[in-house]
Amino acid sequence: MSNHPAIVPGRVAVITGAASGIGLATARRLGQIGMRIVLVDIDADSLERAVADLTSNGISARAIKADVSRRDDMARVKAEADALGEVAVLMNNAAREGGDGLFADVAKWKSTLDINVGGALHGIQLLVPDMMGASWPCMVINTGSKQGITLPPGDTAYNVSKAALRALTESLAHELLSTNGRVSAHLLIPGFTFTGFTRARGITEKPAAAWTADQVVDFMLPALARGDFYILCPDNDVDRATDEKRMRWATNDIIENRPALSRWHPDYAQKFTDYMKS
């Protein structure tokens, strides 16, 4: 299988939220290819276990305990990554769930936005200028969410943060046009994935509907090689066709001047059901 040109043995990949889940699965795969991996996470114990596992399997891995919402922490990450070699991959994967609705405590909102959006922004502003000035292929992967597109009621802070991350990543991709494809940006949009988020809800075994983090990475790597910007992952319950129909409905709220989030509006419940069956 061919890889994205940035995935080259000996070059450095910086991955945030890398102590578990999709971040760790990506670290493992890029490390197996021969990249030097910088794993960034706020959970020191999980980070230590992750690095020990990778290094025991011959992968060059360095752990950096850092809070991505703190710019000074991310500046330290950049300095340590640069000391390892040529940085070619940045994966802004660190995230947290808001855990509540619109009127949740403002501290939850601030933390969610600071990590999910601010963390990615710090990574981009600190690492991407040097990528743009380098001579080798580079890429940035931001881990988004379908919730940032369809905005299901419930965890409003998380939805808003992932909608903002989508806009940030799209704007980054446009900014990188000046590199003529040498530096690329990609928005990873996982489906239902069994990760630490799932375990935090008390689910200890992978649900049948969920993909594993490794399945997400297996899907992501060929998409990166093709140069896909939107990497829309299915899962064991929802296929791409279903995702596309749901997203088209959400966009048509604007075009058809329907009520906001009409998919969940009682006056449109039957219309949405009929639309999905059509």
Short mmCIF file of C-alpha atoms in Angstrom, two decimals:
data_model
loop_
_atom_site.label_atom_id
_atom_site.label_comp_id
_atom_site.label_asym_id
_atom_site.label_seq_id
_atom_site.Cartn_x
_atom_site.Cartn_y
_atom_site.Cartn_z
CA MET A 1 0.00 0.00 0.00
CA SER A 2 1.31 3.46 -0.86
CA ASN A 3 1.39 6.13 1.81
CA HIS A 4 1.03 9.88 1.91
CA PRO A 5 4.40 11.42 0.89
CA ALA A 6 4.83 12.84 4.40
CA ILE A 7 4.91 9.36 5.91
CA VAL A 8 8.59 8.58 5.54
CA PRO A 9 10.90 6.51 7.78
CA GLY A 10 13.11 8.70 9.94
CA ARG A 11 10.90 11.76 9.87
CA VAL A 12 8.99 12.96 12.94
CA ALA A 13 5.26 12.68 13.62
CA VAL A 14 3.71 14.70 16.45
CA ILE A 15 0.43 13.24 17.72
CA THR A 16 -1.66 14.79 20.48
CA GLY A 17 -4.11 12.77 22.53
CA ALA A 18 -1.77 9.91 21.76
CA ALA A 19 -1.91 7.87 24.97
CA SER A 20 -4.92 5.85 23.80
CA GLY A 21 -7.56 5.42 21.11
CA ILE A 22 -7.11 6.76 17.59
CA GLY A 23 -4.01 8.74 18.54
CA LEU A 24 -2.17 5.69 19.86
CA ALA A 25 -3.32 3.51 16.96
CA THR A 26 -1.95 6.11 14.53
CA ALA A 27 1.31 6.34 16.48
CA ARG A 28 1.71 2.58 16.26
CA ARG A 29 1.12 2.44 12.51
CA LEU A 30 3.37 5.37 11.65
CA GLY A 31 6.01 4.00 14.00
CA GLN A 32 5.89 0.60 12.31
CA ILE A 33 6.59 2.38 9.03
CA GLY A 34 9.68 3.88 10.65
CA MET A 35 8.66 7.38 11.67
CA ARG A 36 9.90 8.85 14.94
CA ILE A 37 6.84 9.42 17.09
CA VAL A 38 6.24 12.21 19.59
CA LEU A 39 3.28 11.21 21.76
CA VAL A 40 1.60 14.11 23.52
CA ASP A 41 -1.02 13.65 26.23
CA ILE A 42 -2.06 15.07 29.58
CA ASP A 43 -2.47 11.61 31.15
CA ALA A 44 1.05 10.82 32.32
CA ASP A 45 0.37 7.22 33.39
CA SER A 46 -1.34 6.22 30.14
CA LEU A 47 1.34 8.04 28.19
CA GLU A 48 4.09 6.12 29.95
CA ARG A 49 2.38 2.81 29.22
CA ALA A 50 1.84 3.74 25.57
CA VAL A 51 5.47 4.67 25.00
CA ALA A 52 6.70 1.56 26.78
CA ASP A 53 4.51 -0.57 24.53
CA LEU A 54 5.71 1.14 21.37
CA THR A 55 9.40 1.08 22.26
CA SER A 56 9.21 -2.58 23.26
CA ASN A 57 8.10 -3.22 19.67
CA GLY A 58 11.03 -1.37 18.16
CA ILE A 59 9.28 1.95 17.54
CA SER A 60 11.10 5.21 18.18
CA ALA A 61 8.75 7.03 20.54
CA ARG A 62 9.07 9.94 22.93
CA ALA A 63 6.46 10.91 25.53
CA ILE A 64 5.68 14.54 26.32
CA LYS A 65 3.16 15.27 29.04
CA ALA A 66 1.44 18.44 27.94
CA ASP A 67 -1.86 20.29 28.07
CA VAL A 68 -2.62 21.20 24.46
CA SER A 69 -4.78 24.12 25.60
CA ARG A 70 -1.65 25.80 26.98
CA ARG A 71 0.41 27.47 24.29
CA ASP A 72 3.61 27.24 26.35
CA ASP A 73 3.15 23.47 26.59
CA MET A 74 2.72 23.17 22.83
CA ALA A 75 5.76 25.38 22.25
CA ARG A 76 7.73 22.89 24.36
CA VAL A 77 6.32 20.04 22.26
CA LYS A 78 7.52 21.78 19.10
CA ALA A 79 11.01 22.33 20.52
CA GLU A 80 11.40 18.68 21.53
CA ALA A 81 10.02 17.46 18.20
CA ASP A 82 12.40 19.70 16.26
CA ALA A 83 15.30 18.32 18.28
CA LEU A 84 14.43 14.82 17.06
CA GLY A 85 14.54 15.63 13.37
CA GLU A 86 12.42 16.80 10.45
CA VAL A 87 8.80 17.14 11.53
CA ALA A 88 6.53 15.92 8.72
CA VAL A 89 3.25 14.98 10.41
CA LEU A 90 1.11 16.84 12.93
CA MET A 91 -2.02 15.10 14.17
CA ASN A 92 -4.20 17.29 16.37
CA ASN A 93 -6.21 14.52 17.99
CA ALA A 94 -6.53 15.58 21.63
CA ALA A 95 -10.12 16.27 22.64
CA ARG A 96 -12.63 16.15 25.46
CA GLU A 97 -16.39 15.85 25.52
CA GLY A 98 -18.36 18.76 26.94
CA GLY A 99 -20.78 16.43 28.64
CA ASP A 100 -23.80 18.68 28.77
CA GLY A 101 -26.11 20.99 26.86
CA LEU A 102 -26.23 24.65 26.03
CA PHE A 103 -26.53 25.84 29.61
CA ALA A 104 -23.74 23.69 31.02
CA ASP A 105 -21.30 25.27 33.42
CA VAL A 106 -19.15 27.86 31.67
CA ALA A 107 -15.99 26.10 32.91
CA LYS A 108 -16.98 22.99 30.92
CA TRP A 109 -17.55 25.10 27.85
CA LYS A 110 -14.21 26.87 28.21
CA SER A 111 -12.27 23.65 28.75
CA THR A 112 -13.95 21.94 25.79
CA LEU A 113 -13.26 24.82 23.42
CA ASP A 114 -9.74 25.42 24.74
CA ILE A 115 -8.77 21.78 24.17
CA ASN A 116 -10.73 20.84 21.05
CA VAL A 117 -10.21 24.09 19.13
CA GLY A 118 -7.45 25.93 20.97
CA GLY A 119 -5.21 22.88 21.12
CA ALA A 120 -5.42 22.39 17.36
CA LEU A 121 -4.88 26.10 16.77
CA HIS A 122 -1.74 26.09 18.93
CA GLY A 123 -0.41 23.10 17.03
CA ILE A 124 -1.10 24.71 13.67
CA GLN A 125 0.28 28.14 14.53
CA LEU A 126 3.43 26.75 16.15
CA LEU A 127 4.34 23.88 13.81
CA VAL A 128 2.85 24.61 10.40
CA PRO A 129 4.92 27.72 9.52
CA ASP A 130 8.09 25.60 9.65
CA MET A 131 6.35 22.90 7.60
CA MET A 132 5.51 25.53 4.97
CA GLY A 133 9.11 26.66 4.94
CA ALA A 134 10.56 23.14 4.75
CA SER A 135 11.61 21.27 1.61
CA TRP A 136 9.98 17.90 2.41
CA PRO A 137 6.33 16.76 2.21
CA CYS A 138 4.28 17.41 5.34
CA MET A 139 0.70 17.04 6.49
CA VAL A 140 -1.69 18.03 9.25
CA ILE A 141 -4.51 15.74 10.38
CA ASN A 142 -7.22 17.20 12.61
CA THR A 143 -9.61 14.75 14.25
CA GLY A 144 -13.12 16.10 13.81
CA SER A 145 -16.52 14.55 14.40
CA LYS A 146 -19.78 13.97 12.56
CA GLN A 147 -21.37 15.85 15.46
CA GLY A 148 -19.61 18.95 14.21
CA ILE A 149 -21.59 18.61 10.96
CA THR A 150 -25.04 17.34 11.94
CA LEU A 151 -25.10 18.89 15.47
CA PRO A 152 -27.30 16.38 17.31
CA PRO A 153 -28.88 17.86 20.46
CA GLY A 154 -27.16 16.97 23.71
CA ASP A 155 -23.46 17.74 24.04
CA THR A 156 -23.66 21.26 22.63
CA ALA A 157 -20.17 22.37 23.65
CA TYR A 158 -18.60 19.38 21.91
CA ASN A 159 -20.67 19.96 18.77
CA VAL A 160 -19.68 23.62 18.63
CA SER A 161 -16.01 22.79 19.16
CA LYS A 162 -15.98 20.22 16.37
CA ALA A 163 -17.90 22.54 14.02
CA ALA A 164 -15.24 25.17 14.69
CA LEU A 165 -12.48 22.62 14.12
CA ARG A 166 -13.98 21.75 10.75
CA ALA A 167 -13.95 25.44 9.76
CA LEU A 168 -10.38 25.80 11.04
CA THR A 169 -9.18 22.77 9.05
CA GLU A 170 -10.91 23.90 5.86
CA SER A 171 -9.29 27.31 6.22
CA LEU A 172 -5.91 25.67 6.82
CA ALA A 173 -6.28 23.59 3.66
CA HIS A 174 -6.93 26.75 1.67
CA GLU A 175 -3.94 28.49 3.24
CA LEU A 176 -1.72 25.56 2.26
CA LEU A 177 -2.56 25.88 -1.43
CA SER A 178 0.49 28.15 -1.61
CA THR A 179 2.69 25.06 -1.05
CA ASN A 180 1.40 23.43 -4.27
CA GLY A 181 0.45 20.26 -2.44
CA ARG A 182 3.71 19.75 -0.57
CA VAL A 183 1.93 20.44 2.73
CA SER A 184 -1.61 19.13 3.03
CA ALA A 185 -4.41 19.27 5.60
CA HIS A 186 -6.97 16.57 6.30
CA LEU A 187 -10.11 16.35 8.44
CA LEU A 188 -10.57 12.91 9.97
CA ILE A 189 -14.26 12.29 10.72
CA PRO A 190 -14.55 9.03 12.66
CA GLY A 191 -17.73 7.04 13.00
CA PHE A 192 -18.72 5.36 16.26
CA THR A 193 -15.36 4.28 17.65
CA PHE A 194 -14.55 2.40 20.86
CA THR A 195 -12.14 4.77 22.63
CA GLY A 196 -11.56 6.32 26.02
CA PHE A 197 -14.67 8.46 25.47
CA THR A 198 -16.75 5.29 25.28
CA ARG A 199 -15.13 3.80 28.36
CA ALA A 200 -15.73 7.02 30.27
CA ARG A 201 -19.44 6.42 29.82
CA GLY A 202 -19.08 3.09 31.64
CA ILE A 203 -18.96 0.89 28.52
CA THR A 204 -16.14 -1.56 29.15
CA GLU A 205 -16.52 -3.81 26.07
CA LYS A 206 -16.62 -2.69 22.45
CA PRO A 207 -20.22 -2.33 21.26
CA ALA A 208 -21.05 -4.30 18.12
CA ALA A 209 -21.85 -1.08 16.25
CA ALA A 210 -18.46 0.48 16.97
CA TRP A 211 -15.20 0.29 15.07
CA THR A 212 -11.90 -0.12 16.86
CA ALA A 213 -9.32 2.65 16.70
CA ASP A 214 -7.20 0.39 14.50
CA GLN A 215 -10.04 0.12 11.98
CA VAL A 216 -10.23 3.91 11.81
CA VAL A 217 -6.51 4.11 11.09
CA ASP A 218 -6.80 1.34 8.48
CA PHE A 219 -9.45 3.47 6.76
CA MET A 220 -7.54 6.73 7.20
CA LEU A 221 -4.15 5.80 5.76
CA PRO A 222 -5.34 4.96 2.19
CA ALA A 223 -7.50 8.10 2.24
CA LEU A 224 -4.44 10.17 3.14
CA ALA A 225 -2.49 8.51 0.33
CA ARG A 226 -5.26 9.50 -2.12
CA GLY A 227 -5.08 13.07 -0.88
CA ASP A 228 -8.63 13.09 0.53
CA PHE A 229 -9.42 16.12 2.66
CA TYR A 230 -12.63 14.83 4.23
CA ILE A 231 -11.99 11.36 5.64
CA LEU A 232 -15.53 10.27 6.50
CA CYS A 233 -15.41 6.92 8.31
CA PRO A 234 -18.29 4.48 8.51
CA ASP A 235 -18.74 2.05 11.39
CA ASN A 236 -20.49 -1.28 11.91
CA ASP A 237 -23.91 0.40 12.12
CA VAL A 238 -23.83 3.41 9.79
CA ASP A 239 -22.55 3.24 6.22
CA ARG A 240 -21.36 6.13 4.09
CA ALA A 241 -24.64 6.41 2.18
CA THR A 242 -26.51 6.97 5.45
CA ASP A 243 -23.99 9.56 6.61
CA GLU A 244 -24.26 11.39 3.29
CA LYS A 245 -28.06 11.52 3.47
CA ARG A 246 -28.00 12.85 7.04
CA MET A 247 -25.44 15.51 6.15
CA ARG A 248 -27.37 16.50 3.02
CA TRP A 249 -30.51 16.94 5.11
CA ALA A 250 -28.61 19.16 7.56
CA THR A 251 -27.27 21.36 4.76
CA ASN A 252 -30.72 21.62 3.20
CA ASP A 253 -32.04 23.23 6.37
CA ILE A 254 -30.32 26.38 5.09
CA ILE A 255 -31.21 25.95 1.42
CA GLU A 256 -34.89 25.19 2.12
CA ASN A 257 -35.17 27.63 5.04
CA ARG A 258 -36.35 24.95 7.43
CA PRO A 259 -36.15 25.30 11.23
CA ALA A 260 -32.68 24.82 12.69
CA LEU A 261 -31.82 21.16 13.33
CA SER A 262 -35.06 20.13 11.62
CA ARG A 263 -33.98 16.48 11.76
CA TRP A 264 -34.96 16.57 15.45
CA HIS A 265 -37.87 19.04 15.08
CA PRO A 266 -41.23 17.38 15.88
CA ASP A 267 -42.87 18.93 12.82
CA TYR A 268 -40.29 17.31 10.55
CA ALA A 269 -39.93 13.90 12.20
CA GLN A 270 -42.02 12.05 9.63
CA LYS A 271 -40.50 13.96 6.72
CA PHE A 272 -37.01 12.99 7.85
CA THR A 273 -38.03 9.36 8.30
CA ASP A 274 -39.54 9.28 4.80
CA TYR A 275 -36.45 10.98 3.36
CA MET A 276 -34.11 8.40 4.87
CA LYS A 277 -36.26 5.58 3.47
CA SER A 278 -36.40 7.09 -0.03
#
